[in-house]
Short mmCIF file of C-alpha atoms in Angstrom, two decimals:
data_model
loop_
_atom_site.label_atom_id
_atom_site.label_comp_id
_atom_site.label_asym_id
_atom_site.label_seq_id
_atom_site.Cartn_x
_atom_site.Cartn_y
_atom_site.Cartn_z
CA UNK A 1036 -76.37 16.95 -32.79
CA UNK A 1037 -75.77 13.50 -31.54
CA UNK A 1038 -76.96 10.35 -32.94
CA UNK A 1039 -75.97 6.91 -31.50
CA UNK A 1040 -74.36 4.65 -33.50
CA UNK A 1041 -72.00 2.78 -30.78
CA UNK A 1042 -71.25 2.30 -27.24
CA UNK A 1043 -67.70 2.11 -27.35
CA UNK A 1044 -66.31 -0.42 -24.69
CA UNK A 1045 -64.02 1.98 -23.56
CA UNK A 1046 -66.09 4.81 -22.58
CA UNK A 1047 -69.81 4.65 -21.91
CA UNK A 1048 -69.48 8.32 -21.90
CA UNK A 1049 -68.83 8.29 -25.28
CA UNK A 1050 -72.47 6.84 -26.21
CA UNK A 1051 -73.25 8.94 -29.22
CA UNK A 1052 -71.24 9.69 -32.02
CA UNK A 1053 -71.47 13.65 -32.98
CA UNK A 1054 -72.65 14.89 -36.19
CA UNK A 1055 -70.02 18.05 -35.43
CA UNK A 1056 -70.67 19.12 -32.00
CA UNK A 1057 -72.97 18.56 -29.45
CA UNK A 1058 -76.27 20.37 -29.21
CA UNK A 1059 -75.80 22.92 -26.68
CA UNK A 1060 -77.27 24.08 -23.24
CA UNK A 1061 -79.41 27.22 -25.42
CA UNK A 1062 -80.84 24.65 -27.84
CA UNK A 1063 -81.85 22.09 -25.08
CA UNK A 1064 -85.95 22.02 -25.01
CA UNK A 1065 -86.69 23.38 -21.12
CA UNK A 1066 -89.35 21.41 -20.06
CA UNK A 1067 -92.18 24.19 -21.08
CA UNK A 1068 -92.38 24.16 -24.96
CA UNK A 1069 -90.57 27.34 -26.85
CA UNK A 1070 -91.70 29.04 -29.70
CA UNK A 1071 -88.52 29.41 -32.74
CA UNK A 1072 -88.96 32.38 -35.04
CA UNK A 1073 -88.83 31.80 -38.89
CA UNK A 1074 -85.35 33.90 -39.32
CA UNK A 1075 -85.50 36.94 -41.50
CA UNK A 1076 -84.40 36.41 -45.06
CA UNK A 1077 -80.96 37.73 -45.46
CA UNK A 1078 -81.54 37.40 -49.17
CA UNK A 1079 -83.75 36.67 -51.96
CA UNK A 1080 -84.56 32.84 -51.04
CA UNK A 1081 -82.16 30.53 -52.21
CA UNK A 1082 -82.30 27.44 -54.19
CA UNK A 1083 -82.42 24.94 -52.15
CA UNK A 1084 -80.17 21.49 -52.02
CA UNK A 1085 -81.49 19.47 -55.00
CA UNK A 1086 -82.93 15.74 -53.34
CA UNK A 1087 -82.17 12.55 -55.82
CA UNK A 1088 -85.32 11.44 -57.63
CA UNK A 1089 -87.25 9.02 -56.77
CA UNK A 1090 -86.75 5.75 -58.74
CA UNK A 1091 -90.22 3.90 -58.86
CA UNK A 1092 -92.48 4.51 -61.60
CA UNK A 1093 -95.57 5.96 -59.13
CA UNK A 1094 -95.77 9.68 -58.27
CA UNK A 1095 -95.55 10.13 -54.36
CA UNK A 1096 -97.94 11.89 -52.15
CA UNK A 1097 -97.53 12.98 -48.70
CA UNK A 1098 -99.52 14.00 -45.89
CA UNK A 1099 -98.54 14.43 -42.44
CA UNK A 1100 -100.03 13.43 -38.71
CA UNK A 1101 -99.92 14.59 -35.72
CA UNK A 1102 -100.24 12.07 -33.22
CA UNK A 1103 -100.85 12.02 -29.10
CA UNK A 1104 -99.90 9.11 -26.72
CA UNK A 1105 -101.80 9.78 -23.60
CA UNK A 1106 -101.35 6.78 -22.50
CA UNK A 1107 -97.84 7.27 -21.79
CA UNK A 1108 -95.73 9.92 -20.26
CA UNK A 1109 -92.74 11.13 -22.86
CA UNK A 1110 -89.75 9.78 -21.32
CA UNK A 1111 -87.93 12.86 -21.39
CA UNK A 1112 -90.00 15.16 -20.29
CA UNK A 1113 -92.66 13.39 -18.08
CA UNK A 1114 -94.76 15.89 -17.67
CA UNK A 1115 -96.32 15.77 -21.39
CA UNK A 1116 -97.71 12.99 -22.83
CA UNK A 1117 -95.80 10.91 -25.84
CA UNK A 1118 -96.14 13.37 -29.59
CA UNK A 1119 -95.01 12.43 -32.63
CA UNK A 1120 -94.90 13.72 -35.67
CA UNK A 1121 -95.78 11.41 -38.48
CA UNK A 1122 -95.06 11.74 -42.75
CA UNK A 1123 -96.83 9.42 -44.59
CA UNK A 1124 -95.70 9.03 -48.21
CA UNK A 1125 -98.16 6.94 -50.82
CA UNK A 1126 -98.00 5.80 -54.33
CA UNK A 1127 -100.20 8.83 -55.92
CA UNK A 1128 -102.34 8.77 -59.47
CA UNK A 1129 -100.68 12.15 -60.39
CA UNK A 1130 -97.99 14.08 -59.76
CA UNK A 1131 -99.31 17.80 -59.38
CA UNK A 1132 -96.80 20.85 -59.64
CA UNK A 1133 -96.10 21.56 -55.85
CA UNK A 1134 -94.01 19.78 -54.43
CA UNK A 1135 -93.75 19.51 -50.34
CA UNK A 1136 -90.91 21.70 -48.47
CA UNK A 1137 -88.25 19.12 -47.48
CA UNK A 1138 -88.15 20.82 -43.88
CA UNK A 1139 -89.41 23.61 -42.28
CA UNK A 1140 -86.91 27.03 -42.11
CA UNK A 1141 -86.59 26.73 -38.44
CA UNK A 1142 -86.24 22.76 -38.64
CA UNK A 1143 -83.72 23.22 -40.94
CA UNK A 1144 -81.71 26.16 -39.34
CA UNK A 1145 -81.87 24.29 -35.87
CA UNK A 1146 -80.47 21.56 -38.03
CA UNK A 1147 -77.52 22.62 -39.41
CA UNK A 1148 -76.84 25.06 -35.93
CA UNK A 1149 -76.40 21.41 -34.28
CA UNK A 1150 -74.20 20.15 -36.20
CA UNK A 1151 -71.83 23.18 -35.99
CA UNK A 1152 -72.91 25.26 -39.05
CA UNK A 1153 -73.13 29.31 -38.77
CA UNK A 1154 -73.76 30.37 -42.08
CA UNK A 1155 -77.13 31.90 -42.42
CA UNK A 1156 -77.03 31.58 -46.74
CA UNK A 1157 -76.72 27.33 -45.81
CA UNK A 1158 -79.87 26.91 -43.47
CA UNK A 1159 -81.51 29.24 -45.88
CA UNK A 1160 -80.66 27.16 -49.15
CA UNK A 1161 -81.67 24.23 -46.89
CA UNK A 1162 -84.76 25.52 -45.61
CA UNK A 1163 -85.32 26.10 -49.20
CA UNK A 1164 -85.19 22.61 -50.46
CA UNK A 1165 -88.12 20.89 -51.87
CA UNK A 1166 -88.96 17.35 -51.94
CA UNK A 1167 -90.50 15.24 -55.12
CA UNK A 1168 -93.40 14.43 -53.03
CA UNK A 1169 -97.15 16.14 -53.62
CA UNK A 1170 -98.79 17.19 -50.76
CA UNK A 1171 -102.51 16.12 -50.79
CA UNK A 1172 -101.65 14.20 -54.06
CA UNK A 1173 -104.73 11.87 -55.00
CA UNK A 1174 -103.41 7.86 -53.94
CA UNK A 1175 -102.83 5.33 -56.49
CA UNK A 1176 -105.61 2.45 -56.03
CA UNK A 1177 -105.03 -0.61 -54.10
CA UNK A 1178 -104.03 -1.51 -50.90
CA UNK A 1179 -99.83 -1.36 -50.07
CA UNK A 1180 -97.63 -2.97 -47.74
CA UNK A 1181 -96.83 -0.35 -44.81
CA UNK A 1182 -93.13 0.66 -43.82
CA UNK A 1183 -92.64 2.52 -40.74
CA UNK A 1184 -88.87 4.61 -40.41
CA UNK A 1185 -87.19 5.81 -37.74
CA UNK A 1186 -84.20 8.80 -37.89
CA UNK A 1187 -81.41 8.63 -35.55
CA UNK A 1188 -80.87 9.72 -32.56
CA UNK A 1189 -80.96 13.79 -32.58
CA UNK A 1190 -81.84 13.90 -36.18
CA UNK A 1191 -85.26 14.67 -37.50
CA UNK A 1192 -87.68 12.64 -39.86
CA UNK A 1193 -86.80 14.73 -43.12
CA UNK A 1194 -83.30 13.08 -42.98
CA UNK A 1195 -84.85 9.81 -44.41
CA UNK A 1196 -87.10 11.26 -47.36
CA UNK A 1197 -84.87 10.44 -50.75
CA UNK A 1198 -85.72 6.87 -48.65
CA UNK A 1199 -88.84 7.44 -48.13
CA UNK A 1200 -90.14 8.82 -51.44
CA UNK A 1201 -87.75 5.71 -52.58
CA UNK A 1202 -90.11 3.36 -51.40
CA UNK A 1203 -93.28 5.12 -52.35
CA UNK A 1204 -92.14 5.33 -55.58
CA UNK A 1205 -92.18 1.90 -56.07
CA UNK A 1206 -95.92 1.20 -54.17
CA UNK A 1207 -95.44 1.47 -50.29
CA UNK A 1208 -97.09 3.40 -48.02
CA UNK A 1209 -93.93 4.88 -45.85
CA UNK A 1210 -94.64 6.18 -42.07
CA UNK A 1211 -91.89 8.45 -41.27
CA UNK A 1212 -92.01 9.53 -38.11
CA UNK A 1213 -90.46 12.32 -35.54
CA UNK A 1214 -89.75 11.40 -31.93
CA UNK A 1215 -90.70 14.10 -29.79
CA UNK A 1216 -87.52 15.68 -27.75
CA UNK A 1217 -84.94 13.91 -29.74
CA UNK A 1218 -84.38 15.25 -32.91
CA UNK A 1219 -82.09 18.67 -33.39
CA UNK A 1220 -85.66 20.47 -33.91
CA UNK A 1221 -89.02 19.41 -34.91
CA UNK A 1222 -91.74 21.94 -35.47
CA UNK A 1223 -95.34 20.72 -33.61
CA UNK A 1224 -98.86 22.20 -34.24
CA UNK A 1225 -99.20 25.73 -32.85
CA UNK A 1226 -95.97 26.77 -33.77
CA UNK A 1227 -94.48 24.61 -30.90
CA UNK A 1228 -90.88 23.53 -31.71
CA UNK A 1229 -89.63 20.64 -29.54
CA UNK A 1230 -85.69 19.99 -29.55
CA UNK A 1231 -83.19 17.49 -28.29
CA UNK A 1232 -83.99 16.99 -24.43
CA UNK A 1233 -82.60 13.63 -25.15
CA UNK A 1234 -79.66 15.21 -26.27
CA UNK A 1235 -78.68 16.11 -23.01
CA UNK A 1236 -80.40 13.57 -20.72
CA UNK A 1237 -79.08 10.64 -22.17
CA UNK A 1238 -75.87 9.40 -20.14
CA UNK A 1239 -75.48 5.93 -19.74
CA UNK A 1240 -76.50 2.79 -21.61
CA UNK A 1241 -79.40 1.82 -19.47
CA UNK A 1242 -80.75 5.72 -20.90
CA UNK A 1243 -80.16 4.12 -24.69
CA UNK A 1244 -82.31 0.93 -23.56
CA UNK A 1245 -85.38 2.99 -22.68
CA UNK A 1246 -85.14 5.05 -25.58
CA UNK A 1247 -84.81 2.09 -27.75
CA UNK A 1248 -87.41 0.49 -26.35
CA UNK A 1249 -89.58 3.94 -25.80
CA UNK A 1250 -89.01 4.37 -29.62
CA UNK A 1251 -90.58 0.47 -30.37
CA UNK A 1252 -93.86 1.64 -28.44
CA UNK A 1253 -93.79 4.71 -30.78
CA UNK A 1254 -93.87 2.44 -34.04
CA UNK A 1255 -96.41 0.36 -32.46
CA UNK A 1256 -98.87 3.28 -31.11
CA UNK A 1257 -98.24 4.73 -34.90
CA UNK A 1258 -99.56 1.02 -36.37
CA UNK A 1259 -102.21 1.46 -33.94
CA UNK A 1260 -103.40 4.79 -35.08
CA UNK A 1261 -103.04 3.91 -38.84
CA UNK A 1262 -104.63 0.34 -39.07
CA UNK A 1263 -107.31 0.71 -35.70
CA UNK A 1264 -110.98 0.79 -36.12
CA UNK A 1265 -110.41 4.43 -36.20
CA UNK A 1266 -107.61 5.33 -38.14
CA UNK A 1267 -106.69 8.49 -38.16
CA UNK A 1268 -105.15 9.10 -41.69
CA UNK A 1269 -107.96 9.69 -44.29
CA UNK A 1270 -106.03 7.38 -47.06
CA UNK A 1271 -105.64 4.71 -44.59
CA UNK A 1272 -107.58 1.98 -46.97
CA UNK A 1273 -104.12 2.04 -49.16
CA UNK A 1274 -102.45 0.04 -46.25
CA UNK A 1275 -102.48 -3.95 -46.11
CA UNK A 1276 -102.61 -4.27 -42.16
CA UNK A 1277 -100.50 -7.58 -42.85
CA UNK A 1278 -97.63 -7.08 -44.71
CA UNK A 1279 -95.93 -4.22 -42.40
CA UNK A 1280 -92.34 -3.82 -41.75
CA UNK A 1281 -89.98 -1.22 -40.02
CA UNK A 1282 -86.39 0.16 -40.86
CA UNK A 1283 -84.15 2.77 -39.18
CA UNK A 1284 -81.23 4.66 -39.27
CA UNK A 1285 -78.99 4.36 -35.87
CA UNK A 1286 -81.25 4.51 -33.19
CA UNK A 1287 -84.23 4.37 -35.61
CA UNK A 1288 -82.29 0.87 -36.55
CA UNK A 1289 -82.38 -0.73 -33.32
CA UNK A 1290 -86.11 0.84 -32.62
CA UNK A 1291 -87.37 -1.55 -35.44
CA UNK A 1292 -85.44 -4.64 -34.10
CA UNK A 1293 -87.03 -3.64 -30.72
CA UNK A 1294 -90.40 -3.16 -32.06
CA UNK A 1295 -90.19 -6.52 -33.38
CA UNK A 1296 -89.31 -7.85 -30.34
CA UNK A 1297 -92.79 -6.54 -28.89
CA UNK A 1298 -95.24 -6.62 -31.80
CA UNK A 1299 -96.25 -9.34 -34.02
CA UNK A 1300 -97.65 -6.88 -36.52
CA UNK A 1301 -94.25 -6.16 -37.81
CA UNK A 1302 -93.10 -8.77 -40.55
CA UNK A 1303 -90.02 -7.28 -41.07
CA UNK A 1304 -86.98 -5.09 -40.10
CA UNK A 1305 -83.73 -3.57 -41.13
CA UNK A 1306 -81.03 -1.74 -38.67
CA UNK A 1307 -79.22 0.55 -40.88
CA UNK A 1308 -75.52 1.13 -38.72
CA UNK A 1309 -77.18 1.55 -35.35
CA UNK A 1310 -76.24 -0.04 -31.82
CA UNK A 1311 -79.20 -2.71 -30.87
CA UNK A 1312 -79.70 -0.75 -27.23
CA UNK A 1313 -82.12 -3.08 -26.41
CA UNK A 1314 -81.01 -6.18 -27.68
CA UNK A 1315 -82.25 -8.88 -29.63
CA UNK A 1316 -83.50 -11.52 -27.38
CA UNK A 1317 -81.90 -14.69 -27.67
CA UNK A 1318 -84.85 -16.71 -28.60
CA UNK A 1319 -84.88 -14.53 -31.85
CA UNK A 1320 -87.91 -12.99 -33.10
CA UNK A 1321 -90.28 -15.37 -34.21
CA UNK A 1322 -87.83 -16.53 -37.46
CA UNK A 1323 -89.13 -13.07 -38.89
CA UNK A 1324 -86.63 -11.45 -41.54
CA UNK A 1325 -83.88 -8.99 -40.15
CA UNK A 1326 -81.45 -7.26 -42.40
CA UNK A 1327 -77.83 -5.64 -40.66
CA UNK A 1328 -76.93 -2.98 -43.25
CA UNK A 1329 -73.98 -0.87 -41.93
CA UNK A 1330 -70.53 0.46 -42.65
CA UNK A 1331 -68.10 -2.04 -43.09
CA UNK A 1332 -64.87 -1.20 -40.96
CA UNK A 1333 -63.94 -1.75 -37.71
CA UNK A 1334 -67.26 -0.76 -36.02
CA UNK A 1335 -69.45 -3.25 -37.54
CA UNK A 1336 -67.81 -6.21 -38.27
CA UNK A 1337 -67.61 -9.12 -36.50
CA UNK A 1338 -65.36 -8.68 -33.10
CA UNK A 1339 -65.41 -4.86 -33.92
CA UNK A 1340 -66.01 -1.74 -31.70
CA UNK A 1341 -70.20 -2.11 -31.18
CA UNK A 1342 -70.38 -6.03 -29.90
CA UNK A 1343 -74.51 -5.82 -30.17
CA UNK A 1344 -74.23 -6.41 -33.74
CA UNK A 1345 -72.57 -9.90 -33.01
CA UNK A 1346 -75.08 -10.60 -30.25
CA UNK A 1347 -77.71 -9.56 -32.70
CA UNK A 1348 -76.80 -11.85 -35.42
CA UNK A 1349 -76.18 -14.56 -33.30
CA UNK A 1350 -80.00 -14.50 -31.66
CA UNK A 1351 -81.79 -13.65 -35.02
CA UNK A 1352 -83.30 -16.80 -35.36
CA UNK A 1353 -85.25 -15.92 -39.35
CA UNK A 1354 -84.00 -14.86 -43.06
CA UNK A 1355 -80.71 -12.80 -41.92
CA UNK A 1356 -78.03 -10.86 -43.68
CA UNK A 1357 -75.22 -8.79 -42.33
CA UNK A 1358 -73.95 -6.45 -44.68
CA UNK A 1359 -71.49 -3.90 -44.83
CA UNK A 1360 -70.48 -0.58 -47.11
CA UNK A 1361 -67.35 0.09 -47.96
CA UNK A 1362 -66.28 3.55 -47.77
CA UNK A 1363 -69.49 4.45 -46.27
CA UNK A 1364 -69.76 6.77 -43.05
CA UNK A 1365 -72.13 6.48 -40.43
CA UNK A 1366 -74.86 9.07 -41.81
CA UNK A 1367 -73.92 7.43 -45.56
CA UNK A 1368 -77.99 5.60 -44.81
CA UNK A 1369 -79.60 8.97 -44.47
CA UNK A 1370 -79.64 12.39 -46.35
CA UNK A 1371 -76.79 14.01 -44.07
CA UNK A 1372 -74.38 13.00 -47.17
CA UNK A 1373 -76.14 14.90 -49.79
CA UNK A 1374 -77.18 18.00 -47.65
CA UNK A 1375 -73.27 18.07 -46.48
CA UNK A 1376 -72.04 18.20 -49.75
CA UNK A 1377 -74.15 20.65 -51.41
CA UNK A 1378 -73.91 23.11 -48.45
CA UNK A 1379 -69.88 22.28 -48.53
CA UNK A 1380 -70.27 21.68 -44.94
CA UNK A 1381 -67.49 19.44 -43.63
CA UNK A 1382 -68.24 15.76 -41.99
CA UNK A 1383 -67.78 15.68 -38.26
CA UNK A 1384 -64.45 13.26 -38.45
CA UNK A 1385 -63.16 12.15 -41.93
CA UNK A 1386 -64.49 12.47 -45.29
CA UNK A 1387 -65.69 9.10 -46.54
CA UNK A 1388 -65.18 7.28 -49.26
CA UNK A 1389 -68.57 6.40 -50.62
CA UNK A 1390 -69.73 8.90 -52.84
CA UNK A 1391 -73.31 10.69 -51.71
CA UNK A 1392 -75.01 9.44 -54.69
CA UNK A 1393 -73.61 5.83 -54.35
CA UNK A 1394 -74.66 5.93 -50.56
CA UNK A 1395 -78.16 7.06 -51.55
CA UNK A 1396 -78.41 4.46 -54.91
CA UNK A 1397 -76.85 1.48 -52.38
CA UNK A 1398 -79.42 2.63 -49.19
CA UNK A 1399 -82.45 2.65 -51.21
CA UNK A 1400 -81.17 -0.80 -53.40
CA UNK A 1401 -81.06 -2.86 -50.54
CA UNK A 1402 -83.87 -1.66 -48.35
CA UNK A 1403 -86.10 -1.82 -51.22
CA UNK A 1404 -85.11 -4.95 -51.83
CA UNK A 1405 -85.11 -6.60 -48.24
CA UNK A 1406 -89.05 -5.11 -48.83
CA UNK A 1407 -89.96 -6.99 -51.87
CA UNK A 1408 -88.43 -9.92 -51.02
CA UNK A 1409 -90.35 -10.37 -47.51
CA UNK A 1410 -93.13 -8.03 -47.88
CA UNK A 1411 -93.90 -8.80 -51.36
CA UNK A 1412 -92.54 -12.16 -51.76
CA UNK A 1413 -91.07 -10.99 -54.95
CA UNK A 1414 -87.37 -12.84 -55.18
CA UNK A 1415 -84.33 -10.96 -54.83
CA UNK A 1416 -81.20 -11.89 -56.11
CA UNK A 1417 -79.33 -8.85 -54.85
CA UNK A 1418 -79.81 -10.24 -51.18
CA UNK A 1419 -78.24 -13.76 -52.25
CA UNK A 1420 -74.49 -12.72 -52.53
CA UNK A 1421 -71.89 -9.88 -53.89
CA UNK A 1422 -73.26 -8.27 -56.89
CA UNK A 1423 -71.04 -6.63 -59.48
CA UNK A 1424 -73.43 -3.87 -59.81
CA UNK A 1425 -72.78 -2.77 -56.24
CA UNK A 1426 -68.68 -3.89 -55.54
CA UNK A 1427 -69.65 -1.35 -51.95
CA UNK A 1428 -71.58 -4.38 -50.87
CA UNK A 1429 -69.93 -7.41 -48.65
CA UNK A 1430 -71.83 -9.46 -47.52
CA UNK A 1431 -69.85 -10.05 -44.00
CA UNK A 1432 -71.34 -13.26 -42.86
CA UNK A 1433 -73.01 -16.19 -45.08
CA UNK A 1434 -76.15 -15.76 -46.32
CA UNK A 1435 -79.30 -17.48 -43.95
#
């Protein structure tokens, strides 16, 4: 499965950074959609990886969307029109005693097949895995800032949740949403599972640019569809159509600086280690709030390996921080950490540092707190320098 977190100066052929290996020819989506069999138990089912709890006081509901485009053409395969698929997590009134599957079987087997895994026991424990999130749960009162998030490049929506239940936990409404043709496997109505076209189209930067910027018009067509005259969730009176803001992971990241760029709706947005494909114009973005949140070693810091992040900073014109993790690894913002480590599957390169549960406790920290700060207008001293709760945390350049 690839996932792009830098275009390496040295070799634009080099434009996405492997979770293990790359998907292959036989899990390429042809252009007509194919149909993935559940897999046949090979045992009773397994426990599945255990998620870290959500730390917000509300119980989380989720519900999920499936949403057309046809207004647009999907970019990889032109002949269909633009799908996603859409989670939306909400501050509930009760928790219930069914929790939601964390991914479907065939998601998850898809999953780990990308990134190089054979053993049928690991997509099965995975496959297994249940979120803390009620589906159909009955929504807390109120109306809620929205936060849209974006996965990375070849990875699917579920590889966000401990962040989004996170942030429902603590009285968002979270859009998470699946790209159509660019995840490792995402399963659409009908039985219909899409995989990474993407994966194997995407050669050169000015391919990175038009999914970046293909992925902004996805945020913004999901905004539409949630906060229109018609919206098309049923809870959709929880969201407060002006405080929304938009995070990602990798290519998610750059998405929300990109959708940004193009839509005044958004408020506010954080790039979590991803390469700013289309990049931040120089007249900024309207001196709206942008957070750089990303490993901190030769990569992302300033003069490193991905030279957008410099550009970026230097054009974001608003409330800015650039800060980086120590020890952290490129999928340390996401779930691939804690589903790695249960499944005692290795990482693609070199073991980081960071521990999974510090990389989950420091993701969720800051995000939630880049959130309140600009969402909520709650103050936030954790964004105002080093904190000896979190040593992980530099901030690389000075505070704005």
């Amino acid at each position: 499965m690839k996932t792009l977190r830098t275009l390496r100066p040295a070799a634009v052929a080099a434009l996405a950074l492997a979770l293990a290996a790359p998907v292959s020819a036989a899990h390429a989506q042809s252009p007509t959609d194919r149909t993935v069999p559940l897999a046949a138990p090979v045992r009773e089912a397994a426990a599945g990886v255990v998620l870290p709890s959500p730390g917000g006081v509300a119980p989380v509901g989720r519900s999920t969307l499936h949403l057309v485009d046809r207004a647009r053409q999907d970019l990889w395969v032109p002949e269909r029109p633009r799908e996603l698929m859409v989670d939306m997590y909400y501050p509930a009134r009760d928790a219930g005693r069914t929790f939601a599957p964390y991914a479907d079987p065939r998601e998850a087997r898809l999953l780990l097949e990308a990134a190089g895994g054979k053993d049928p026991a690991a997509a099965e424990k995975l496959g297994a895995t249940r979120t803390h999130s009620v589906t159909g749960a009955r929504p807390e009162r109120g109306r809620h800032p929205l936060v849209l998030l974006s996965p990375g490049f070849g990875a699917p929506r579920f590889t966000l949740t401990t962040l989004a239940e996170e942030l429902a936990s603590r009285g968002y409404v979270v859009a998470l949403v699946d790209h159509a043709n660019e995840s490792s496997g995402t399963v659409f109505p009908g039985g219909r599972v899409l995989s990474c076209v993407a994966c194997e189209k995407a050669e050169t930067l000015e391919d990175m640019r038009k999914a970046t910027v293909n992925r902004a018009q996805d945020l913004s067509f999901v905004i539409d569809r949630l906060t229109g005259p018609r919206p098309v969730w049923k809870h959709a009176a929880l969201i407060d159509r002006k405080r929304i803001g938009a995070a990602g992971h990798s290519l998610g990241g750059a998405a929300s600086a990109a959708a940004m760029a193009r839509d005044n709706r958004v408020l506010a947005g954080i790039n979590m280690d991803g390469t700013f494909g289309d990049p931040v114009p120089e007249g900024g973005l309207g001196k709206r709030p942008f957070m750089m949140l990303g490993t901190d070693d030769a990569i992302h810091q300033p003069g490193g390996g991905d030279p957008t992040w410099d550009t970026a900073w230097r054009n974001l014109d608003g409330w800015k921080r650039w800060l980086g993790v120590a020890g952290a690894h490129h999928f340390s913002f996401s779930d691939v950490p804690v589903i790695l480590d249960q499944l005692k599957m290795p990482y693609p390169d070199s073991q980081p540092a960071l521990p999974a549960g510090r990389a989950v406790d420091v993701t969720r920290a800051y995000v939630t707190a880049f959130f309140d700060l600009h969402l909520r207008n709650r103050p936030q001293p954790l964004l105002d320098g080093p904190s000896p709760q979190n040593p992980e945390v530099r901030f690389i350049q000075p505070a704005r």
